[in-house]
Amino acid sequence: MDVCGEGFKLMLSSWQERIEQALAARLPSPGEVPERLHAAMRYSVLGGGKRVRPVLLFATARTLGLSEGEVEAAACAVELIHAYSLVHDDLPAMDNDDLRRGKPTCHRAFDEATAVLVGDALQPLAFELLSRDPALPSDSAVRLRLIELLAHASGSFGMAGGQAIDLAAKGRRLSVSEVEAMHERKTGALIRASVLMAAACVPQLPQSAHASLESYAGAVGLAFQIKDDVLDATGDVATLGKAVGADVRQARPTYAVLSGVGAARERMQRLHEQAHEALAPFGAAADPLRGVSAWLLARRN
Ligand code: GRG
């Protein structure tokens, strides 16, 4: 497969459509009580976003010979956690943003209390899916491992911990390695979990294949965040669908701010090459994952 070509683009849009439908079917209907909360949950999850984490699950599934259907509920679970994190991140107590995915943030479209509750409700819904969604493998050991991977990646040793480090770092000077360690938790943990959750659906996967996927996910996760920093420094609000220049305004230590945009781009390119090297043992079977890494490197939002 040409990993940057039409074949990959078609596969990507079919995955993005698939996850949209899968999420819509699993979110509570807006007609159910409490209607306002359910409407706000659907508003925050549906109709926007690149769906990077579900796409990584689907691409890993393809690489390992699984169907998309076998990982669909896990892909929904990761996206629900991601969506909750964006809603909370946008709150006045954190980034105080007005725009997300090209539309008003949840607390602007609804209100702050509802936005807090949206996060509170999306998070357990993710774990409920992992525990009982009929589309997942029925093996309870697999489900338990999925719950463990997502819980660890979301908590204080993963995304929430990374966010805490980021908040504490505002206005302070961090070294490049400290910034990378923060990114590893804040963004990298959920990216890594997306790949490893698909791998967990293949209980007999050899350790060497697991290690290769872990190495791929580590490189892609960091490259993804560095790209985000570069886009914040160089992108525009219409393309990004959110405020730009926030990192500098908020005196946030980012890779692009610390090392400059040129060095950040070089680091991204090296990480992209590392990601490809990690996939070598899978041969052409890993083309979907190569495609994801190329897509993320080239993305404009
Ligand atoms: C509130 C516990 C808690 C955590 C928040 C994800 C996060 C942690 C904060 C969001 C702010 C931010 C810019 C984080 C860096 C990670 C990142 C690039 C998030 C945006 O992810 P995309 O680009 O967004 O996948 P879409 O909208 O495409 O889903």
CSV table of C-alpha atoms and ligand atoms in Angstrom, one decimal:
chain,number,residue,atom,x,y,z
A,1,MET,CA,0.0,0.0,0.0
A,2,ASP,CA,1.1,3.6,-0.8
A,3,VAL,CA,1.0,4.7,2.9
A,4,CYS,CA,0.5,8.4,1.8
A,5,GLY,CA,-1.8,7.6,-1.2
A,6,GLU,CA,-5.5,7.3,-2.0
A,7,GLY,CA,-5.8,3.8,-0.6
A,8,PHE,CA,-4.8,5.0,2.9
A,9,LYS,CA,-7.0,8.2,2.6
A,10,LEU,CA,-10.0,6.0,1.8
A,11,MET,CA,-9.3,3.7,4.7
A,12,LEU,CA,-8.9,6.7,7.0
A,13,SER,CA,-12.2,8.2,6.1
A,14,SER,CA,-14.0,4.9,6.4
A,15,TRP,CA,-12.5,4.5,10.0
A,16,GLN,CA,-13.5,8.1,10.9
A,17,GLU,CA,-17.1,7.4,9.6
A,18,ARG,CA,-17.2,4.1,11.4
A,19,ILE,CA,-16.2,5.6,14.8
A,20,GLU,CA,-18.7,8.4,14.4
A,21,GLN,CA,-21.5,5.9,14.0
A,22,ALA,CA,-20.2,3.6,16.7
A,23,LEU,CA,-20.0,6.5,19.2
A,24,ALA,CA,-23.4,7.9,18.2
A,25,ALA,CA,-24.9,4.4,18.9
A,26,ARG,CA,-23.3,4.1,22.3
A,27,LEU,CA,-23.9,7.6,23.7
A,28,PRO,CA,-27.2,8.1,25.7
A,29,SER,CA,-29.9,9.6,23.5
A,30,PRO,CA,-30.6,13.3,24.1
A,31,GLY,CA,-34.3,12.4,24.8
A,32,GLU,CA,-33.3,10.5,27.9
A,33,VAL,CA,-33.3,12.1,31.4
A,34,PRO,CA,-31.2,14.1,32.2
A,35,GLU,CA,-31.7,15.5,28.7
A,36,ARG,CA,-29.3,18.5,29.1
A,37,LEU,CA,-26.4,16.4,30.2
A,38,HIS,CA,-27.0,13.8,27.5
A,39,ALA,CA,-27.2,16.6,24.9
A,40,ALA,CA,-24.0,18.1,26.2
A,41,MET,CA,-22.2,14.6,26.1
A,42,ARG,CA,-23.2,14.1,22.5
A,43,TYR,CA,-22.3,17.7,21.6
A,44,SER,CA,-18.8,17.2,23.0
A,45,VAL,CA,-18.1,13.8,21.4
A,46,LEU,CA,-19.8,13.8,18.0
A,47,GLY,CA,-19.2,15.8,14.9
A,48,GLY,CA,-15.6,16.8,15.2
A,49,GLY,CA,-12.1,15.7,15.9
A,50,LYS,CA,-9.6,13.7,13.8
A,51,ARG,CA,-10.3,10.5,15.8
A,52,VAL,CA,-6.6,9.8,16.0
A,53,ARG,CA,-6.8,7.3,18.9
A,54,PRO,CA,-9.6,5.2,17.4
A,55,VAL,CA,-7.7,5.3,14.0
A,56,LEU,CA,-4.6,3.9,15.8
A,57,LEU,CA,-6.7,1.1,17.3
A,58,PHE,CA,-8.1,0.2,13.9
A,59,ALA,CA,-4.7,0.4,12.2
A,60,THR,CA,-3.2,-1.8,14.9
A,61,ALA,CA,-6.0,-4.2,14.5
A,62,ARG,CA,-5.5,-4.5,10.8
A,63,THR,CA,-1.8,-5.0,11.3
A,64,LEU,CA,-2.5,-7.9,13.7
A,65,GLY,CA,-5.2,-9.5,11.5
A,66,LEU,CA,-8.2,-8.4,13.6
A,67,SER,CA,-11.3,-6.9,12.1
A,68,GLU,CA,-12.3,-3.3,13.0
A,69,GLY,CA,-15.5,-4.7,14.6
A,70,GLU,CA,-13.4,-6.6,17.2
A,71,VAL,CA,-11.9,-3.4,18.5
A,72,GLU,CA,-14.7,-0.9,17.8
A,73,ALA,CA,-15.9,-0.7,21.4
A,74,ALA,CA,-12.4,-0.2,22.7
A,75,ALA,CA,-11.9,2.5,20.1
A,76,CYS,CA,-15.0,4.2,21.4
A,77,ALA,CA,-13.8,3.9,25.0
A,78,VAL,CA,-10.5,5.7,24.2
A,79,GLU,CA,-12.2,8.5,22.3
A,80,LEU,CA,-14.7,9.0,25.2
A,81,ILE,CA,-11.8,9.5,27.6
A,82,HIS,CA,-10.1,11.9,25.1
A,83,ALA,CA,-13.3,13.9,24.6
A,84,TYR,CA,-13.8,14.2,28.4
A,85,SER,CA,-10.2,15.5,28.7
A,86,LEU,CA,-10.8,18.2,26.1
A,87,VAL,CA,-14.0,19.3,27.9
A,88,HIS,CA,-12.2,19.6,31.2
A,89,ASP,CA,-9.1,21.1,29.7
A,90,ASP,CA,-11.2,23.9,28.2
A,91,LEU,CA,-12.8,24.9,31.5
A,92,PRO,CA,-12.0,28.3,33.1
A,93,ALA,CA,-10.1,26.4,35.9
A,94,MET,CA,-7.7,25.0,33.3
A,95,ASP,CA,-7.2,26.6,29.8
A,96,ASN,CA,-10.4,28.7,29.7
A,97,ASP,CA,-10.9,28.2,26.0
A,98,ASP,CA,-13.9,29.4,23.9
A,99,LEU,CA,-13.4,27.3,20.8
A,100,ARG,CA,-12.8,23.6,20.3
A,101,ARG,CA,-13.1,21.6,17.1
A,102,GLY,CA,-14.4,24.7,15.4
A,103,LYS,CA,-17.4,25.3,17.7
A,104,PRO,CA,-18.0,26.8,21.1
A,105,THR,CA,-16.4,24.8,24.0
A,106,CYS,CA,-18.9,22.7,26.1
A,107,HIS,CA,-19.0,25.1,29.0
A,108,ARG,CA,-19.7,28.0,26.6
A,109,ALA,CA,-22.4,26.1,24.7
A,110,PHE,CA,-23.9,24.8,27.9
A,111,ASP,CA,-22.5,25.9,31.3
A,112,GLU,CA,-19.6,25.1,33.6
A,113,ALA,CA,-21.4,22.7,35.8
A,114,THR,CA,-22.7,20.8,32.9
A,115,ALA,CA,-19.2,20.6,31.4
A,116,VAL,CA,-17.8,19.2,34.6
A,117,LEU,CA,-20.6,16.6,34.6
A,118,VAL,CA,-20.0,15.7,30.9
A,119,GLY,CA,-16.4,14.7,31.9
A,120,ASP,CA,-17.7,12.9,34.9
A,121,ALA,CA,-20.1,10.9,32.8
A,122,LEU,CA,-18.0,10.2,29.7
A,123,GLN,CA,-15.2,8.7,31.8
A,124,PRO,CA,-17.3,5.9,33.4
A,125,LEU,CA,-19.1,5.3,30.2
A,126,ALA,CA,-15.8,4.3,28.6
A,127,PHE,CA,-15.1,1.7,31.3
A,128,GLU,CA,-18.7,0.5,31.1
A,129,LEU,CA,-18.2,-0.2,27.4
A,130,LEU,CA,-15.0,-2.2,28.1
A,131,SER,CA,-16.7,-4.2,30.8
A,132,ARG,CA,-19.8,-5.2,28.9
A,133,ASP,CA,-20.0,-4.1,25.2
A,134,PRO,CA,-21.1,-7.2,23.3
A,135,ALA,CA,-18.8,-6.3,20.3
A,136,LEU,CA,-15.6,-6.9,22.4
A,137,PRO,CA,-14.0,-10.3,22.8
A,138,SER,CA,-16.0,-12.2,25.4
A,139,ASP,CA,-12.8,-13.4,27.2
A,140,SER,CA,-12.9,-11.6,30.6
A,141,ALA,CA,-9.1,-11.6,30.9
A,142,VAL,CA,-8.9,-9.5,27.7
A,143,ARG,CA,-11.5,-7.1,29.0
A,144,LEU,CA,-9.7,-6.7,32.3
A,145,ARG,CA,-6.5,-6.0,30.5
A,146,LEU,CA,-8.3,-3.3,28.4
A,147,ILE,CA,-9.7,-1.7,31.5
A,148,GLU,CA,-6.3,-1.7,33.2
A,149,LEU,CA,-4.5,-0.2,30.1
A,150,LEU,CA,-7.1,2.6,29.8
A,151,ALA,CA,-7.3,3.3,33.5
A,152,HIS,CA,-3.5,3.6,33.8
A,153,ALA,CA,-3.2,5.8,30.7
A,154,SER,CA,-5.9,8.2,32.0
A,155,GLY,CA,-4.9,8.5,35.6
A,156,SER,CA,-2.1,10.3,37.5
A,157,PHE,CA,0.6,8.2,35.9
A,158,GLY,CA,-0.8,9.1,32.5
A,159,MET,CA,-3.0,11.9,31.0
A,160,ALA,CA,-4.3,13.5,34.3
A,161,GLY,CA,-0.7,13.4,35.7
A,162,GLY,CA,0.7,15.0,32.6
A,163,GLN,CA,-1.9,17.7,32.7
A,164,ALA,CA,-1.0,18.4,36.4
A,165,ILE,CA,2.7,18.6,35.4
A,166,ASP,CA,1.8,21.0,32.6
A,167,LEU,CA,-0.3,23.2,34.8
A,168,ALA,CA,2.4,23.4,37.4
A,169,ALA,CA,5.0,24.2,34.7
A,170,LYS,CA,3.3,27.4,33.4
A,171,GLY,CA,5.8,30.3,33.6
A,172,ARG,CA,8.7,28.0,34.6
A,173,ARG,CA,11.6,27.0,32.5
A,174,LEU,CA,11.7,23.2,31.9
A,175,SER,CA,14.4,21.4,30.1
A,176,VAL,CA,13.7,19.6,26.8
A,177,SER,CA,13.8,16.3,28.5
A,178,GLU,CA,11.3,17.5,31.2
A,179,VAL,CA,9.0,18.7,28.5
A,180,GLU,CA,9.2,15.4,26.7
A,181,ALA,CA,8.5,13.5,30.0
A,182,MET,CA,5.4,15.7,30.5
A,183,HIS,CA,4.2,15.0,26.9
A,184,GLU,CA,4.8,11.3,27.4
A,185,ARG,CA,2.1,11.3,30.0
A,186,LYS,CA,-0.3,14.0,28.9
A,187,THR,CA,-0.7,13.0,25.2
A,188,GLY,CA,1.6,9.9,24.8
A,189,ALA,CA,-0.1,7.7,27.4
A,190,LEU,CA,-3.5,7.6,25.6
A,191,ILE,CA,-1.8,7.2,22.2
A,192,ARG,CA,0.2,4.3,23.5
A,193,ALA,CA,-2.9,2.8,25.2
A,194,SER,CA,-4.7,2.9,21.8
A,195,VAL,CA,-2.1,0.7,20.2
A,196,LEU,CA,-1.7,-1.6,23.1
A,197,MET,CA,-5.4,-2.0,23.6
A,198,ALA,CA,-5.7,-3.4,20.1
A,199,ALA,CA,-2.7,-5.6,20.8
A,200,ALA,CA,-4.4,-6.8,24.0
A,201,CYS,CA,-7.2,-8.3,21.9
A,202,VAL,CA,-4.6,-10.8,20.6
A,203,PRO,CA,-3.7,-12.6,23.8
A,204,GLN,CA,-1.2,-14.9,22.1
A,205,LEU,CA,0.8,-12.0,20.6
A,206,PRO,CA,4.6,-12.7,20.9
A,207,GLN,CA,6.5,-10.4,23.3
A,208,SER,CA,8.7,-9.2,20.5
A,209,ALA,CA,5.7,-7.9,18.5
A,210,HIS,CA,4.3,-6.2,21.6
A,211,ALA,CA,7.7,-4.5,22.1
A,212,SER,CA,7.8,-3.3,18.5
A,213,LEU,CA,4.3,-1.8,18.8
A,214,GLU,CA,5.2,-0.2,22.1
A,215,SER,CA,8.2,1.4,20.5
A,216,TYR,CA,6.1,2.6,17.5
A,217,ALA,CA,3.5,4.1,19.8
A,218,GLY,CA,6.1,5.9,21.9
A,219,ALA,CA,7.6,7.6,18.9
A,220,VAL,CA,4.2,8.5,17.3
A,221,GLY,CA,2.9,9.9,20.6
A,222,LEU,CA,5.8,12.2,21.1
A,223,ALA,CA,5.8,13.3,17.4
A,224,PHE,CA,2.1,14.0,17.6
A,225,GLN,CA,2.6,16.3,20.6
A,226,ILE,CA,5.5,18.1,19.0
A,227,LYS,CA,3.4,18.7,15.9
A,228,ASP,CA,0.7,20.1,18.1
A,229,ASP,CA,3.2,22.5,19.6
A,230,VAL,CA,4.4,23.5,16.1
A,231,LEU,CA,0.8,24.0,14.9
A,232,ASP,CA,0.1,26.2,18.0
A,233,ALA,CA,3.1,28.3,17.0
A,234,THR,CA,2.5,28.4,13.2
A,235,GLY,CA,-1.1,27.5,12.5
A,236,ASP,CA,-4.3,29.6,12.1
A,237,VAL,CA,-7.5,29.5,14.0
A,238,ALA,CA,-9.7,28.7,11.0
A,239,THR,CA,-7.7,25.5,10.1
A,240,LEU,CA,-7.1,24.4,13.7
A,241,GLY,CA,-10.6,25.1,15.0
A,242,LYS,CA,-9.2,26.3,18.3
A,243,ALA,CA,-7.2,29.2,19.6
A,244,VAL,CA,-3.5,29.5,18.4
A,245,GLY,CA,-0.5,31.0,20.1
A,246,ALA,CA,-1.9,29.9,23.5
A,247,ASP,CA,1.3,28.2,24.5
A,248,VAL,CA,3.4,31.4,24.3
A,249,ARG,CA,0.6,33.6,25.8
A,250,GLN,CA,0.3,31.2,28.8
A,251,ALA,CA,4.1,31.0,29.2
A,252,ARG,CA,3.8,27.2,28.6
A,253,PRO,CA,7.1,25.4,28.1
A,254,THR,CA,6.6,23.5,24.8
A,255,TYR,CA,9.1,21.8,22.5
A,256,ALA,CA,8.6,24.4,19.8
A,257,VAL,CA,9.0,27.3,22.3
A,258,LEU,CA,12.1,25.8,23.9
A,259,SER,CA,14.0,24.5,20.8
A,260,GLY,CA,12.5,26.5,18.0
A,261,VAL,CA,10.2,25.4,15.2
A,262,GLY,CA,13.1,24.2,13.0
A,263,ALA,CA,14.5,21.8,15.6
A,264,ALA,CA,11.0,20.7,16.5
A,265,ARG,CA,10.4,19.7,12.9
A,266,GLU,CA,13.7,17.8,12.7
A,267,ARG,CA,12.9,15.9,15.9
A,268,MET,CA,9.5,15.0,14.5
A,269,GLN,CA,11.0,13.7,11.3
A,270,ARG,CA,13.5,11.5,13.4
A,271,LEU,CA,10.6,10.2,15.5
A,272,HIS,CA,8.6,9.3,12.3
A,273,GLU,CA,11.7,7.4,11.1
A,274,GLN,CA,12.0,5.6,14.4
A,275,ALA,CA,8.3,4.7,14.2
A,276,HIS,CA,8.8,3.1,10.8
A,277,GLU,CA,11.9,1.2,12.0
A,278,ALA,CA,9.9,-0.3,14.9
A,279,LEU,CA,7.4,-1.7,12.4
A,280,ALA,CA,10.0,-3.5,10.2
A,281,PRO,CA,9.3,-7.0,11.7
A,282,PHE,CA,5.7,-6.8,10.6
A,283,GLY,CA,6.5,-6.2,6.9
A,284,ALA,CA,3.7,-4.9,4.7
A,285,ALA,CA,1.1,-5.9,7.3
A,286,ALA,CA,1.9,-2.8,9.2
A,287,ASP,CA,1.2,-0.4,6.3
A,288,PRO,CA,-1.9,0.9,8.0
A,289,LEU,CA,0.3,2.0,11.0
A,290,ARG,CA,2.9,3.6,8.6
A,291,GLY,CA,0.0,5.5,7.0
A,292,VAL,CA,-1.2,6.8,10.4
A,293,SER,CA,2.3,8.0,11.2
A,294,ALA,CA,2.6,9.8,7.8
A,295,TRP,CA,-0.8,11.3,8.2
A,296,LEU,CA,0.0,12.7,11.7
A,297,LEU,CA,3.3,14.1,10.5
A,298,ALA,CA,1.6,15.9,7.6
A,299,ARG,CA,-1.6,17.1,9.4
A,300,ARG,CA,-2.6,20.7,9.3
A,301,ASN,CA,-5.0,20.6,12.3
B,1,GRG,C1,-8.2,17.5,31.8
B,1,GRG,C2,-7.3,15.3,32.8
B,1,GRG,C3,-7.3,16.3,31.7
B,1,GRG,C4,-6.4,16.2,30.8
B,1,GRG,C5,-6.3,17.1,29.6
B,1,GRG,C6,-5.7,16.1,26.3
B,1,GRG,C7,-5.4,17.1,27.4
B,1,GRG,C8,-5.2,16.6,28.8
B,1,GRG,C9,-5.5,18.4,27.1
B,1,GRG,C10,-5.9,19.0,25.8
B,1,GRG,C11,-5.0,20.2,25.5
B,1,GRG,C12,-3.9,19.7,24.6
B,1,GRG,C13,-3.6,20.6,23.5
B,1,GRG,C14,-3.3,18.6,24.8
B,1,GRG,C15,-2.3,18.1,24.0
B,1,GRG,C16,-2.9,16.9,23.4
B,1,GRG,C17,-3.6,17.2,22.2
B,1,GRG,C18,-2.9,17.5,21.0
B,1,GRG,C19,-5.0,17.2,22.2
B,1,GRG,C20,-5.8,17.4,21.1
B,1,GRG,O1,-5.9,16.1,20.5
B,1,GRG,P1,-6.4,15.9,19.0
B,1,GRG,O2,-5.5,16.8,18.1
B,1,GRG,O3,-7.8,16.6,19.0
B,1,GRG,O4,-6.5,14.5,18.7
B,1,GRG,P2,-9.1,16.2,18.2
B,1,GRG,O5,-10.0,17.4,18.3
B,1,GRG,O6,-8.7,16.0,16.7
B,1,GRG,O7,-9.7,15.0,18.7
